[in-house]
Amino acid sequence: EITDVKTYSLDVLQASGQFELGGTANVDSTTGELALVHVAPGDKVEFTLDIENNSNITILERVRFVNTTSVNPLLTNLVITIAGTEYKFDANGNFVTADGKEVSWDKITVGAQKDVVITVELPKEAGNDCQEKSVTLQVILEAYQGNATEDDLKEPAKPRV
């Protein structure tokens, strides 16, 4: 579940879903879709993804983003932080860590719950080529049983929000 959505412009809290210079961020907690429209450098959206293992086995999980629009300068300049680790979209639209690696998997034991804080920010240093651009991203929570092999983890999991 996605909760506690906040928007900031230059680290100043704004009205929900709004940025200071007129851009917007819409987070759909049902579908996991995040639409960023006309964001300016220094704009940021922050939210919490509540994850709970209600199964009877340990699971492996990871959170990642998928771009559902075309690759553009706004997309490739975004900095996405998930639980303190920075990610980005590369020039091909792949979601990777800041140093180009895939998102890692974490174990969650039976009955365990964790809140993952996620931020999506257009850094202040972003250039003018990001202006008037929009992107739509989907937050995806992937989960496998805890004893999954490396080969199992290469198969795409069914997205859950």
CSV table of N, CA, C and O in Angstrom, one decimal, residues 2-86:
chain,number,residue,atom,x,y,z
A,2,ILE,N,0.5,2.2,-0.8
A,2,ILE,CA,1.2,3.5,-0.9
A,2,ILE,C,0.5,4.5,0.1
A,2,ILE,O,-0.7,4.7,0.0
A,3,THR,N,1.3,5.1,1.0
A,3,THR,CA,0.8,6.1,1.9
A,3,THR,C,1.7,7.3,2.1
A,3,THR,O,2.8,7.3,1.5
A,4,ASP,N,1.2,8.3,2.8
A,4,ASP,CA,2.0,9.4,3.2
A,4,ASP,C,2.7,10.1,2.0
A,4,ASP,O,3.9,10.4,2.1
A,5,VAL,N,1.9,10.5,1.0
A,5,VAL,CA,2.5,11.2,-0.2
A,5,VAL,C,2.7,12.6,0.1
A,5,VAL,O,1.8,13.3,0.6
A,6,LYS,N,3.9,13.1,-0.2
A,6,LYS,CA,4.2,14.5,0.1
A,6,LYS,C,4.9,15.1,-1.2
A,6,LYS,O,5.7,14.3,-1.8
A,7,THR,N,4.7,16.3,-1.5
A,7,THR,CA,5.4,17.0,-2.6
A,7,THR,C,6.2,18.2,-2.0
A,7,THR,O,5.8,18.9,-1.1
A,8,TYR,N,7.4,18.4,-2.6
A,8,TYR,CA,8.3,19.4,-2.2
A,8,TYR,C,8.9,20.2,-3.4
A,8,TYR,O,9.1,19.6,-4.5
A,9,SER,N,9.1,21.4,-3.2
A,9,SER,CA,9.9,22.2,-4.2
A,9,SER,C,11.0,22.9,-3.4
A,9,SER,O,10.8,23.6,-2.5
A,10,LEU,N,12.2,22.6,-3.9
A,10,LEU,CA,13.4,23.1,-3.2
A,10,LEU,C,13.4,22.8,-1.7
A,10,LEU,O,13.6,23.6,-0.9
A,11,ASP,N,12.9,21.6,-1.3
A,11,ASP,CA,12.8,21.0,0.0
A,11,ASP,C,11.8,21.7,0.9
A,11,ASP,O,11.7,21.6,2.1
A,12,VAL,N,10.9,22.5,0.3
A,12,VAL,CA,9.8,23.2,1.0
A,12,VAL,C,8.5,22.4,0.7
A,12,VAL,O,8.2,22.2,-0.5
A,13,LEU,N,7.9,21.9,1.7
A,13,LEU,CA,6.6,21.2,1.6
A,13,LEU,C,5.6,22.0,0.9
A,13,LEU,O,5.3,23.1,1.2
A,14,GLN,N,4.9,21.4,-0.1
A,14,GLN,CA,3.9,22.0,-0.9
A,14,GLN,C,2.5,21.4,-0.7
A,14,GLN,O,2.4,20.3,0.0
A,15,ALA,N,1.5,22.0,-1.2
A,15,ALA,CA,0.1,21.4,-1.2
A,15,ALA,C,0.2,20.0,-1.8
A,15,ALA,O,0.9,19.8,-2.8
A,16,SER,N,-0.6,19.1,-1.3
A,16,SER,CA,-0.5,17.7,-1.8
A,16,SER,C,-0.7,17.6,-3.3
A,16,SER,O,-1.6,18.1,-3.9
A,17,GLY,N,0.3,17.0,-4.0
A,17,GLY,CA,0.3,16.8,-5.4
A,17,GLY,C,0.7,17.9,-6.3
A,17,GLY,O,0.7,17.9,-7.5
A,18,GLN,N,1.1,19.1,-5.6
A,18,GLN,CA,1.4,20.3,-6.4
A,18,GLN,C,2.9,20.6,-6.1
A,18,GLN,O,3.5,20.4,-5.1
A,19,PHE,N,3.5,21.3,-7.1
A,19,PHE,CA,4.8,21.9,-7.0
A,19,PHE,C,4.7,23.4,-7.1
A,19,PHE,O,3.7,23.9,-7.7
A,20,GLU,N,5.7,24.1,-6.6
A,20,GLU,CA,5.6,25.6,-6.6
A,20,GLU,C,5.4,26.2,-7.9
A,20,GLU,O,4.7,27.2,-8.0
A,21,LEU,N,6.0,25.7,-9.0
A,21,LEU,CA,5.9,26.4,-10.3
A,21,LEU,C,4.8,25.8,-11.2
A,21,LEU,O,4.9,26.0,-12.4
A,22,GLY,N,3.9,25.1,-10.6
A,22,GLY,CA,2.7,24.7,-11.3
A,22,GLY,C,2.7,23.2,-11.8
A,22,GLY,O,1.7,22.7,-12.3
A,23,GLY,N,3.8,22.5,-11.6
A,23,GLY,CA,3.8,21.1,-11.9
A,23,GLY,C,3.0,20.3,-10.9
A,23,GLY,O,2.7,20.7,-9.9
A,24,THR,N,2.8,19.0,-11.3
A,24,THR,CA,2.0,18.1,-10.4
A,24,THR,C,2.6,16.8,-10.3
A,24,THR,O,3.4,16.3,-11.2
A,25,ALA,N,2.3,16.1,-9.3
A,25,ALA,CA,2.7,14.7,-9.1
A,25,ALA,C,1.4,14.0,-8.6
A,25,ALA,O,0.8,14.3,-7.6
A,26,ASN,N,1.0,12.9,-9.3
A,26,ASN,CA,-0.2,12.2,-8.9
A,26,ASN,C,0.2,10.7,-8.7
A,26,ASN,O,0.8,10.1,-9.6
A,27,VAL,N,0.0,10.3,-7.4
A,27,VAL,CA,0.4,8.9,-7.1
A,27,VAL,C,-1.0,8.1,-6.9
A,27,VAL,O,-1.7,8.5,-6.0
A,28,ASP,N,-1.2,7.1,-7.7
A,28,ASP,CA,-2.4,6.3,-7.6
A,28,ASP,C,-2.0,5.1,-6.7
A,28,ASP,O,-1.3,4.2,-7.1
A,29,SER,N,-2.5,5.1,-5.5
A,29,SER,CA,-2.2,4.0,-4.5
A,29,SER,C,-2.8,2.7,-4.9
A,29,SER,O,-2.3,1.7,-4.4
A,30,THR,N,-3.7,2.6,-5.8
A,30,THR,CA,-4.3,1.4,-6.2
A,30,THR,C,-3.5,0.7,-7.3
A,30,THR,O,-3.2,-0.5,-7.2
A,31,THR,N,-3.0,1.5,-8.3
A,31,THR,CA,-2.3,0.9,-9.4
A,31,THR,C,-0.8,1.1,-9.3
A,31,THR,O,0.0,0.4,-10.0
A,32,GLY,N,-0.3,1.9,-8.4
A,32,GLY,CA,1.1,2.2,-8.2
A,32,GLY,C,1.6,3.1,-9.3
A,32,GLY,O,2.8,3.3,-9.4
A,33,GLU,N,0.8,3.8,-10.0
A,33,GLU,CA,1.2,4.7,-11.1
A,33,GLU,C,1.5,6.1,-10.5
A,33,GLU,O,0.8,6.6,-9.7
A,34,LEU,N,2.7,6.6,-11.0
A,34,LEU,CA,3.1,8.0,-10.6
A,34,LEU,C,3.3,8.8,-11.8
A,34,LEU,O,4.1,8.5,-12.7
A,35,ALA,N,2.5,9.8,-11.9
A,35,ALA,CA,2.5,10.7,-13.1
A,35,ALA,C,3.1,12.1,-12.6
A,35,ALA,O,2.7,12.7,-11.7
A,36,LEU,N,4.2,12.4,-13.3
A,36,LEU,CA,4.9,13.7,-13.0
A,36,LEU,C,4.7,14.6,-14.2
A,36,LEU,O,5.1,14.2,-15.4
A,37,VAL,N,4.1,15.7,-14.0
A,37,VAL,CA,3.8,16.6,-15.1
A,37,VAL,C,4.4,18.0,-14.9
A,37,VAL,O,4.2,18.6,-13.8
A,38,HIS,N,5.3,18.4,-15.8
A,38,HIS,CA,5.9,19.8,-15.8
A,38,HIS,C,6.6,20.1,-14.5
A,38,HIS,O,6.5,21.2,-13.9
A,39,VAL,N,7.4,19.1,-14.0
A,39,VAL,CA,8.2,19.3,-12.8
A,39,VAL,C,9.4,20.2,-13.2
A,39,VAL,O,9.8,20.3,-14.3
A,40,ALA,N,9.8,20.9,-12.2
A,40,ALA,CA,11.0,21.8,-12.3
A,40,ALA,C,12.1,21.3,-11.5
A,40,ALA,O,11.9,20.6,-10.6
A,41,PRO,N,13.3,21.7,-11.9
A,41,PRO,CA,14.5,21.3,-11.1
A,41,PRO,C,14.3,21.6,-9.6
A,41,PRO,O,13.8,22.7,-9.3
A,42,GLY,N,14.5,20.7,-8.7
A,42,GLY,CA,14.3,20.9,-7.3
A,42,GLY,C,13.0,20.3,-6.8
A,42,GLY,O,12.7,20.3,-5.6
A,43,ASP,N,12.1,19.9,-7.7
A,43,ASP,CA,10.8,19.3,-7.3
A,43,ASP,C,11.0,17.8,-6.9
A,43,ASP,O,11.8,17.1,-7.5
A,44,LYS,N,10.3,17.4,-5.9
A,44,LYS,CA,10.4,16.0,-5.3
A,44,LYS,C,9.1,15.5,-4.8
A,44,LYS,O,8.3,16.3,-4.2
A,45,VAL,N,8.8,14.3,-5.0
A,45,VAL,CA,7.6,13.6,-4.4
A,45,VAL,C,8.2,12.5,-3.5
A,45,VAL,O,9.2,11.8,-3.9
A,46,GLU,N,7.6,12.4,-2.4
A,46,GLU,CA,8.0,11.3,-1.4
A,46,GLU,C,6.8,10.6,-0.9
A,46,GLU,O,5.7,11.2,-0.7
A,47,PHE,N,6.9,9.3,-0.8
A,47,PHE,CA,5.8,8.4,-0.3
A,47,PHE,C,6.4,7.2,0.4
A,47,PHE,O,7.6,6.9,0.3
A,48,THR,N,5.5,6.5,1.1
A,48,THR,CA,5.9,5.3,1.8
A,48,THR,C,5.1,4.1,1.2
A,48,THR,O,3.9,4.2,0.9
A,49,LEU,N,5.9,3.0,0.9
A,49,LEU,CA,5.3,1.8,0.4
A,49,LEU,C,5.3,0.8,1.6
A,49,LEU,O,6.4,0.5,2.1
A,50,ASP,N,4.1,0.4,2.1
A,50,ASP,CA,4.0,-0.5,3.2
A,50,ASP,C,4.0,-1.9,2.7
A,50,ASP,O,3.2,-2.3,1.8
A,51,ILE,N,5.0,-2.7,3.1
A,51,ILE,CA,5.1,-4.1,2.6
A,51,ILE,C,5.0,-5.1,3.8
A,51,ILE,O,5.6,-4.8,4.9
A,52,GLU,N,4.1,-6.1,3.7
A,52,GLU,CA,3.9,-7.0,4.8
A,52,GLU,C,3.9,-8.4,4.2
A,52,GLU,O,3.3,-8.7,3.1
A,53,ASN,N,4.6,-9.4,4.8
A,53,ASN,CA,4.6,-10.8,4.4
A,53,ASN,C,3.5,-11.5,5.1
A,53,ASN,O,3.7,-11.9,6.3
A,54,ASN,N,2.4,-11.7,4.5
A,54,ASN,CA,1.2,-12.4,5.1
A,54,ASN,C,1.2,-13.9,4.7
A,54,ASN,O,0.3,-14.6,5.0
A,55,SER,N,2.3,-14.4,4.0
A,55,SER,CA,2.3,-15.8,3.6
A,55,SER,C,2.9,-16.6,4.8
A,55,SER,O,3.2,-16.1,5.9
A,56,ASN,N,3.0,-17.9,4.5
A,56,ASN,CA,3.5,-18.8,5.6
A,56,ASN,C,5.0,-19.2,5.3
A,56,ASN,O,5.5,-20.1,5.9
A,57,ILE,N,5.6,-18.5,4.4
A,57,ILE,CA,7.0,-18.7,4.1
A,57,ILE,C,7.8,-17.4,4.0
A,57,ILE,O,7.2,-16.3,3.7
A,58,THR,N,9.1,-17.4,4.1
A,58,THR,CA,9.9,-16.2,3.9
A,58,THR,C,9.9,-15.9,2.4
A,58,THR,O,9.8,-16.8,1.6
A,59,ILE,N,9.9,-14.6,2.1
A,59,ILE,CA,9.9,-14.2,0.7
A,59,ILE,C,11.1,-13.3,0.4
A,59,ILE,O,11.7,-12.8,1.3
A,60,LEU,N,11.4,-13.3,-0.9
A,60,LEU,CA,12.4,-12.3,-1.4
A,60,LEU,C,11.5,-11.2,-2.1
A,60,LEU,O,10.6,-11.6,-2.9
A,61,GLU,N,11.9,-10.0,-1.9
A,61,GLU,CA,11.1,-8.9,-2.5
A,61,GLU,C,12.1,-7.8,-3.0
A,61,GLU,O,13.2,-7.7,-2.5
A,62,ARG,N,11.6,-7.1,-4.0
A,62,ARG,CA,12.3,-5.9,-4.4
A,62,ARG,C,11.3,-4.9,-4.9
A,62,ARG,O,10.2,-5.3,-5.4
A,63,VAL,N,11.6,-3.6,-4.8
A,63,VAL,CA,10.8,-2.5,-5.4
A,63,VAL,C,11.6,-1.9,-6.5
A,63,VAL,O,12.8,-1.7,-6.4
A,64,ARG,N,10.9,-1.7,-7.6
A,64,ARG,CA,11.5,-1.1,-8.8
A,64,ARG,C,10.5,-0.3,-9.5
A,64,ARG,O,9.3,-0.3,-9.2
A,65,PHE,N,10.9,0.5,-10.4
A,65,PHE,CA,10.0,1.4,-11.2
A,65,PHE,C,10.1,0.9,-12.7
A,65,PHE,O,11.2,0.5,-13.2
A,66,VAL,N,9.0,1.1,-13.4
A,66,VAL,CA,8.9,0.9,-14.8
A,66,VAL,C,8.4,2.1,-15.5
A,66,VAL,O,7.4,2.7,-15.0
A,67,ASN,N,9.1,2.6,-16.5
A,67,ASN,CA,8.7,3.7,-17.3
A,67,ASN,C,7.6,3.3,-18.2
A,67,ASN,O,7.7,2.4,-19.0
A,68,THR,N,6.4,4.0,-18.2
A,68,THR,CA,5.3,3.7,-19.1
A,68,THR,C,5.2,4.7,-20.2
A,68,THR,O,4.2,4.7,-21.0
A,69,THR,N,6.1,5.6,-20.3
A,69,THR,CA,6.1,6.6,-21.4
A,69,THR,C,7.4,6.5,-22.2
A,69,THR,O,8.3,5.7,-21.9
A,70,SER,N,7.6,7.4,-23.1
A,70,SER,CA,8.8,7.4,-23.9
A,70,SER,C,10.0,7.9,-23.1
A,70,SER,O,9.8,8.7,-22.1
A,71,VAL,N,11.2,7.5,-23.4
A,71,VAL,CA,12.4,8.0,-22.8
A,71,VAL,C,12.6,9.4,-23.2
A,71,VAL,O,12.6,9.8,-24.3
A,72,ASN,N,12.8,10.3,-22.2
A,72,ASN,CA,13.0,11.7,-22.4
A,72,ASN,C,14.0,12.3,-21.4
A,72,ASN,O,14.3,11.6,-20.4
A,73,PRO,N,14.5,13.5,-21.6
A,73,PRO,CA,15.4,14.0,-20.6
A,73,PRO,C,14.9,14.1,-19.2
A,73,PRO,O,15.7,13.9,-18.2
A,74,LEU,N,13.6,14.3,-18.9
A,74,LEU,CA,13.1,14.3,-17.6
A,74,LEU,C,13.3,12.9,-17.0
A,74,LEU,O,13.8,12.8,-15.8
A,75,LEU,N,13.0,11.9,-17.7
A,75,LEU,CA,13.1,10.5,-17.1
A,75,LEU,C,14.6,10.2,-16.8
A,75,LEU,O,14.8,9.7,-15.7
A,76,THR,N,15.5,10.5,-17.6
A,76,THR,CA,16.9,10.1,-17.4
A,76,THR,C,17.6,11.0,-16.4
A,76,THR,O,18.7,10.7,-16.0
A,77,ASN,N,17.0,12.2,-16.0
A,77,ASN,CA,17.5,13.0,-15.0
A,77,ASN,C,17.0,12.8,-13.6
A,77,ASN,O,17.5,13.3,-12.6
A,78,LEU,N,15.9,12.0,-13.5
A,78,LEU,CA,15.3,11.8,-12.2
A,78,LEU,C,16.2,10.9,-11.3
A,78,LEU,O,16.9,10.1,-11.8
A,79,VAL,N,16.2,11.3,-10.1
A,79,VAL,CA,16.9,10.5,-9.0
A,79,VAL,C,15.9,9.9,-8.2
A,79,VAL,O,15.1,10.6,-7.5
A,80,ILE,N,15.8,8.5,-8.1
A,80,ILE,CA,14.8,7.8,-7.3
A,80,ILE,C,15.6,7.1,-6.2
A,80,ILE,O,16.5,6.4,-6.4
A,81,THR,N,15.1,7.4,-5.0
A,81,THR,CA,15.7,6.8,-3.8
A,81,THR,C,14.7,5.9,-3.1
A,81,THR,O,13.6,6.3,-2.8
A,82,ILE,N,15.2,4.6,-3.0
A,82,ILE,CA,14.3,3.6,-2.3
A,82,ILE,C,15.1,3.1,-1.1
A,82,ILE,O,16.2,2.5,-1.2
A,83,ALA,N,14.6,3.4,0.1
A,83,ALA,CA,15.2,2.9,1.3
A,83,ALA,C,16.7,3.3,1.4
A,83,ALA,O,17.5,2.6,1.8
A,84,GLY,N,17.0,4.6,1.0
A,84,GLY,CA,18.3,5.1,1.1
A,84,GLY,C,19.2,4.8,-0.1
A,84,GLY,O,20.4,5.3,-0.1
A,85,THR,N,18.8,4.0,-1.0
A,85,THR,CA,19.7,3.7,-2.2
A,85,THR,C,19.2,4.4,-3.4
A,85,THR,O,18.0,4.4,-3.7
A,86,GLU,N,20.1,5.1,-4.1
A,86,GLU,CA,19.8,5.9,-5.3
A,86,GLU,C,19.7,5.0,-6.6
A,86,GLU,O,20.6,4.2,-6.8
